[in-house]
Amino acid sequence: PAVRGSRVYVLMHHQTGGLPDGDGLSWLVAIDVAPEDGGTSQRLRPAWHFEFGGPSRASPLRIGLDLFFDAARPAVGLPGSPRILAVRDVGASAALLWQRPAGGQIVASFARDPRPGAGFWMYVAGAPWLLRRAKQARWKGRRKTIIPTARRGFRPRAISKTT
């Protein structure tokens, strides 16, 4: 999950009878966590949910008020075509910022690039590199940073020892 203050964001995939929903009905859910007030029944309160065509294979990434996550299809009921979605938490609801093709199946959660305004890193199944994506949807004409994940003959080695 992703967290902002007392709000937690989780991805959920609908199941019927313990089996995944064939249409890909999924939600990004914002849950407000109330401080302990003696009663446990009201500690977790859903604030909103955002429907998308899932399932997702990773946890959402939060950068400010924006959440980034993958989806298996463009919308519920449509054929599979891996996507990346950006959604903004606007308080009592969510607003879709953009949706773009992922370029392949996402198999790991996105990682935030720590540089100011730099976006996030993603990995697509079978690709020999990591891709850096901007927070904005303007990918065409913008440079992507590619970092090789493996090289022929490359052998990782420890650079420090723990005792």
PDB file of C-alpha atoms in Angstrom:
ATOM      1  CA  PRO A   1       0.000   0.000   0.000  1.00  0.00           C
ATOM      2  CA  ALA A   2       0.878   3.683  -0.223  1.00  0.00           C
ATOM      3  CA  VAL A   3       0.386   6.065   2.717  1.00  0.00           C
ATOM      4  CA  ARG A   4      -0.182   9.821   3.117  1.00  0.00           C
ATOM      5  CA  GLY A   5      -0.726  10.935   6.710  1.00  0.00           C
ATOM      6  CA  SER A   6      -3.648   8.903   8.053  1.00  0.00           C
ATOM      7  CA  ARG A   7      -4.838   7.843   4.582  1.00  0.00           C
ATOM      8  CA  VAL A   8      -3.836   4.461   3.135  1.00  0.00           C
ATOM      9  CA  TYR A   9      -4.190   3.521  -0.544  1.00  0.00           C
ATOM     10  CA  VAL A  10      -4.650  -0.115  -1.570  1.00  0.00           C
ATOM     11  CA  LEU A  11      -5.477  -1.901  -4.818  1.00  0.00           C
ATOM     12  CA  MET A  12      -8.272  -4.488  -4.742  1.00  0.00           C
ATOM     13  CA  HIS A  13      -9.445  -7.026  -7.319  1.00  0.00           C
ATOM     14  CA  HIS A  14     -13.017  -8.324  -7.286  1.00  0.00           C
ATOM     15  CA  GLN A  15     -13.536 -12.050  -6.778  1.00  0.00           C
ATOM     16  CA  THR A  16     -16.650 -14.186  -6.990  1.00  0.00           C
ATOM     17  CA  GLY A  17     -16.613 -17.416  -5.018  1.00  0.00           C
ATOM     18  CA  GLY A  18     -12.874 -17.088  -4.438  1.00  0.00           C
ATOM     19  CA  LEU A  19     -12.107 -16.810  -8.154  1.00  0.00           C
ATOM     20  CA  PRO A  20     -10.839 -13.640  -9.887  1.00  0.00           C
ATOM     21  CA  ASP A  21     -13.434 -11.629 -11.768  1.00  0.00           C
ATOM     22  CA  GLY A  22     -13.035 -12.351 -15.486  1.00  0.00           C
ATOM     23  CA  ASP A  23     -13.909  -8.777 -16.493  1.00  0.00           C
ATOM     24  CA  GLY A  24     -11.057  -7.294 -14.449  1.00  0.00           C
ATOM     25  CA  LEU A  25     -13.173  -5.280 -12.005  1.00  0.00           C
ATOM     26  CA  SER A  26     -10.643  -3.638  -9.670  1.00  0.00           C
ATOM     27  CA  TRP A  27     -10.414  -0.589  -7.410  1.00  0.00           C
ATOM     28  CA  LEU A  28      -7.873   1.789  -5.996  1.00  0.00           C
ATOM     29  CA  VAL A  29      -9.300   2.447  -2.520  1.00  0.00           C
ATOM     30  CA  ALA A  30      -8.441   5.317  -0.167  1.00  0.00           C
ATOM     31  CA  ILE A  31      -8.958   4.345   3.476  1.00  0.00           C
ATOM     32  CA  ASP A  32      -8.833   6.838   6.341  1.00  0.00           C
ATOM     33  CA  VAL A  33      -7.377   5.431   9.541  1.00  0.00           C
ATOM     34  CA  ALA A  34      -8.880   7.071  12.636  1.00  0.00           C
ATOM     35  CA  PRO A  35      -6.814   7.341  15.813  1.00  0.00           C
ATOM     36  CA  GLU A  36      -7.658   4.849  18.537  1.00  0.00           C
ATOM     37  CA  ASP A  37     -10.844   6.073  20.152  1.00  0.00           C
ATOM     38  CA  GLY A  38     -11.860   3.003  22.112  1.00  0.00           C
ATOM     39  CA  GLY A  39     -14.000   1.427  19.391  1.00  0.00           C
ATOM     40  CA  THR A  40     -12.443  -0.651  16.655  1.00  0.00           C
ATOM     41  CA  SER A  41     -15.424  -0.775  14.275  1.00  0.00           C
ATOM     42  CA  GLN A  42     -14.883   2.774  12.961  1.00  0.00           C
ATOM     43  CA  ARG A  43     -11.071   2.870  12.807  1.00  0.00           C
ATOM     44  CA  LEU A  44     -10.962   2.176   9.068  1.00  0.00           C
ATOM     45  CA  ARG A  45     -13.258   4.270   6.876  1.00  0.00           C
ATOM     46  CA  PRO A  46     -13.254   4.091   3.078  1.00  0.00           C
ATOM     47  CA  ALA A  47     -12.927   7.635   1.713  1.00  0.00           C
ATOM     48  CA  TRP A  48     -13.388   6.779  -1.983  1.00  0.00           C
ATOM     49  CA  HIS A  49     -12.666   4.143  -4.605  1.00  0.00           C
ATOM     50  CA  PHE A  50     -11.557   4.453  -8.208  1.00  0.00           C
ATOM     51  CA  GLU A  51     -12.633   1.671 -10.594  1.00  0.00           C
ATOM     52  CA  PHE A  52     -10.192   0.369 -13.215  1.00  0.00           C
ATOM     53  CA  GLY A  53      -9.606  -2.677 -15.408  1.00  0.00           C
ATOM     54  CA  GLY A  54      -7.351  -4.926 -13.404  1.00  0.00           C
ATOM     55  CA  PRO A  55      -5.872  -6.767 -11.920  1.00  0.00           C
ATOM     56  CA  SER A  56      -2.792  -4.835 -10.901  1.00  0.00           C
ATOM     57  CA  ARG A  57       0.454  -6.655 -10.251  1.00  0.00           C
ATOM     58  CA  ALA A  58       1.986  -4.104  -7.897  1.00  0.00           C
ATOM     59  CA  SER A  59       1.313  -1.650  -5.083  1.00  0.00           C
ATOM     60  CA  PRO A  60       0.431   1.965  -5.861  1.00  0.00           C
ATOM     61  CA  LEU A  61       3.164   4.601  -5.716  1.00  0.00           C
ATOM     62  CA  ARG A  62       2.309   7.962  -4.157  1.00  0.00           C
ATOM     63  CA  ILE A  63       4.082  11.195  -5.086  1.00  0.00           C
ATOM     64  CA  GLY A  64       2.351  14.129  -3.394  1.00  0.00           C
ATOM     65  CA  LEU A  65      -1.389  13.812  -4.095  1.00  0.00           C
ATOM     66  CA  ASP A  66      -0.800  11.664  -7.195  1.00  0.00           C
ATOM     67  CA  LEU A  67      -0.929   7.870  -7.273  1.00  0.00           C
ATOM     68  CA  PHE A  68       0.643   5.724  -9.993  1.00  0.00           C
ATOM     69  CA  PHE A  69      -0.198   2.071 -10.589  1.00  0.00           C
ATOM     70  CA  ASP A  70      -0.541  -0.548 -13.307  1.00  0.00           C
ATOM     71  CA  ALA A  71      -3.661  -2.140 -14.728  1.00  0.00           C
ATOM     72  CA  ALA A  72      -4.070  -5.232 -16.913  1.00  0.00           C
ATOM     73  CA  ARG A  73      -6.540  -3.553 -19.292  1.00  0.00           C
ATOM     74  CA  PRO A  74      -7.782  -0.079 -20.331  1.00  0.00           C
ATOM     75  CA  ALA A  75     -11.204  -0.571 -18.664  1.00  0.00           C
ATOM     76  CA  VAL A  76     -13.364  -3.219 -17.014  1.00  0.00           C
ATOM     77  CA  GLY A  77     -14.519  -5.810 -19.556  1.00  0.00           C
ATOM     78  CA  LEU A  78     -12.026  -4.898 -22.291  1.00  0.00           C
ATOM     79  CA  PRO A  79      -9.272  -7.257 -23.509  1.00  0.00           C
ATOM     80  CA  GLY A  80      -5.947  -7.183 -21.702  1.00  0.00           C
ATOM     81  CA  SER A  81      -3.491  -4.440 -22.627  1.00  0.00           C
ATOM     82  CA  PRO A  82      -1.186  -3.444 -19.729  1.00  0.00           C
ATOM     83  CA  ARG A  83      -1.546   0.215 -18.733  1.00  0.00           C
ATOM     84  CA  ILE A  84      -0.079   2.752 -16.337  1.00  0.00           C
ATOM     85  CA  LEU A  85      -2.551   5.045 -14.601  1.00  0.00           C
ATOM     86  CA  ALA A  86      -2.099   8.300 -12.704  1.00  0.00           C
ATOM     87  CA  VAL A  87      -4.866   9.307 -10.294  1.00  0.00           C
ATOM     88  CA  ARG A  88      -5.035  12.378  -8.038  1.00  0.00           C
ATOM     89  CA  ASP A  89      -6.568  12.265  -4.560  1.00  0.00           C
ATOM     90  CA  VAL A  90      -8.887  15.289  -4.461  1.00  0.00           C
ATOM     91  CA  GLY A  91     -10.199  14.595  -0.946  1.00  0.00           C
ATOM     92  CA  ALA A  92     -13.608  12.941  -1.163  1.00  0.00           C
ATOM     93  CA  SER A  93     -12.922  11.374  -4.586  1.00  0.00           C
ATOM     94  CA  ALA A  94     -10.233  10.554  -7.128  1.00  0.00           C
ATOM     95  CA  ALA A  95      -9.584  12.137 -10.517  1.00  0.00           C
ATOM     96  CA  LEU A  96      -7.920  10.305 -13.409  1.00  0.00           C
ATOM     97  CA  LEU A  97      -4.941  12.363 -14.619  1.00  0.00           C
ATOM     98  CA  TRP A  98      -3.851  10.065 -17.426  1.00  0.00           C
ATOM     99  CA  GLN A  99      -3.667   6.487 -18.672  1.00  0.00           C
ATOM    100  CA  ARG A 100      -0.946   5.187 -21.003  1.00  0.00           C
ATOM    101  CA  PRO A 101       0.189   1.832 -22.449  1.00  0.00           C
ATOM    102  CA  ALA A 102       2.808   0.205 -20.218  1.00  0.00           C
ATOM    103  CA  GLY A 103       4.743  -1.394 -23.069  1.00  0.00           C
ATOM    104  CA  GLY A 104       4.440  -4.845 -21.494  1.00  0.00           C
ATOM    105  CA  GLN A 105       3.388  -6.580 -18.322  1.00  0.00           C
ATOM    106  CA  ILE A 106       4.411  -4.825 -15.099  1.00  0.00           C
ATOM    107  CA  VAL A 107       5.908  -7.277 -12.597  1.00  0.00           C
ATOM    108  CA  ALA A 108       7.167  -4.985  -9.842  1.00  0.00           C
ATOM    109  CA  SER A 109       5.981  -1.906  -7.973  1.00  0.00           C
ATOM    110  CA  PHE A 110       7.144   1.444  -9.310  1.00  0.00           C
ATOM    111  CA  ALA A 111       9.962   3.184  -7.443  1.00  0.00           C
ATOM    112  CA  ARG A 112      10.068   6.922  -6.887  1.00  0.00           C
ATOM    113  CA  ASP A 113      13.031   8.771  -8.330  1.00  0.00           C
ATOM    114  CA  PRO A 114      14.332  10.862  -5.387  1.00  0.00           C
ATOM    115  CA  ARG A 115      15.377  13.796  -7.568  1.00  0.00           C
ATOM    116  CA  PRO A 116      12.930  16.729  -7.415  1.00  0.00           C
ATOM    117  CA  GLY A 117      10.197  16.381 -10.042  1.00  0.00           C
ATOM    118  CA  ALA A 118      11.916  13.375 -11.605  1.00  0.00           C
ATOM    119  CA  GLY A 119       8.993  10.903 -11.636  1.00  0.00           C
ATOM    120  CA  PHE A 120       9.408   7.175 -11.121  1.00  0.00           C
ATOM    121  CA  TRP A 121      11.171   4.022 -12.311  1.00  0.00           C
ATOM    122  CA  MET A 122       9.360   1.018 -13.782  1.00  0.00           C
ATOM    123  CA  TYR A 123      10.196  -2.466 -14.994  1.00  0.00           C
ATOM    124  CA  VAL A 124       8.395  -4.382 -17.753  1.00  0.00           C
ATOM    125  CA  ALA A 125       8.581  -8.203 -17.849  1.00  0.00           C
ATOM    126  CA  GLY A 126      11.361  -9.483 -20.077  1.00  0.00           C
ATOM    127  CA  ALA A 127      12.994  -6.093 -20.600  1.00  0.00           C
ATOM    128  CA  PRO A 128      16.717  -5.876 -19.879  1.00  0.00           C
ATOM    129  CA  TRP A 129      16.378  -2.325 -18.514  1.00  0.00           C
ATOM    130  CA  LEU A 130      14.558  -0.026 -16.105  1.00  0.00           C
ATOM    131  CA  LEU A 131      12.633   2.945 -17.489  1.00  0.00           C
ATOM    132  CA  ARG A 132      12.282   6.341 -15.833  1.00  0.00           C
ATOM    133  CA  ARG A 133       8.903   7.952 -16.443  1.00  0.00           C
ATOM    134  CA  ALA A 134       7.853  11.536 -15.839  1.00  0.00           C
ATOM    135  CA  LYS A 135       4.913  12.298 -13.549  1.00  0.00           C
ATOM    136  CA  GLN A 136       3.183  14.012 -16.448  1.00  0.00           C
ATOM    137  CA  ALA A 137       1.576  12.120 -19.308  1.00  0.00           C
ATOM    138  CA  ARG A 138       3.787  13.799 -21.948  1.00  0.00           C
ATOM    139  CA  TRP A 139       6.013  10.838 -22.774  1.00  0.00           C
ATOM    140  CA  LYS A 140       6.309  11.485 -26.501  1.00  0.00           C
ATOM    141  CA  GLY A 141       9.333  13.591 -27.230  1.00  0.00           C
ATOM    142  CA  ARG A 142      10.562  13.321 -23.630  1.00  0.00           C
ATOM    143  CA  ARG A 143      13.726  11.452 -22.996  1.00  0.00           C
ATOM    144  CA  LYS A 144      13.474   8.166 -21.126  1.00  0.00           C
ATOM    145  CA  THR A 145      16.424   7.136 -19.003  1.00  0.00           C
ATOM    146  CA  ILE A 146      17.284   3.509 -19.492  1.00  0.00           C
ATOM    147  CA  ILE A 147      19.466   1.580 -17.061  1.00  0.00           C
ATOM    148  CA  PRO A 148      20.588  -1.941 -18.058  1.00  0.00           C
ATOM    149  CA  THR A 149      19.616  -4.560 -15.463  1.00  0.00           C
ATOM    150  CA  ALA A 150      22.005  -7.214 -16.721  1.00  0.00           C
ATOM    151  CA  ARG A 151      25.040  -7.432 -18.968  1.00  0.00           C
ATOM    152  CA  ARG A 152      26.628 -10.475 -20.507  1.00  0.00           C
ATOM    153  CA  GLY A 153      29.460 -11.605 -18.269  1.00  0.00           C
ATOM    154  CA  PHE A 154      28.527  -9.190 -15.468  1.00  0.00           C
ATOM    155  CA  ARG A 155      28.949 -10.691 -12.001  1.00  0.00           C
ATOM    156  CA  PRO A 156      27.677  -8.709  -9.039  1.00  0.00           C
ATOM    157  CA  ARG A 157      30.007  -8.594  -6.027  1.00  0.00           C
ATOM    158  CA  ALA A 158      29.659  -7.291  -2.514  1.00  0.00           C
ATOM    159  CA  ILE A 159      31.189  -3.872  -1.958  1.00  0.00           C
ATOM    160  CA  SER A 160      30.989  -4.042   1.827  1.00  0.00           C
ATOM    161  CA  LYS A 161      30.676  -6.728   4.449  1.00  0.00           C
ATOM    162  CA  THR A 162      28.350  -6.870   7.400  1.00  0.00           C
ATOM    163  CA  THR A 163      29.504  -8.398  10.630  1.00  0.00           C
TER     164      THR A 163
END
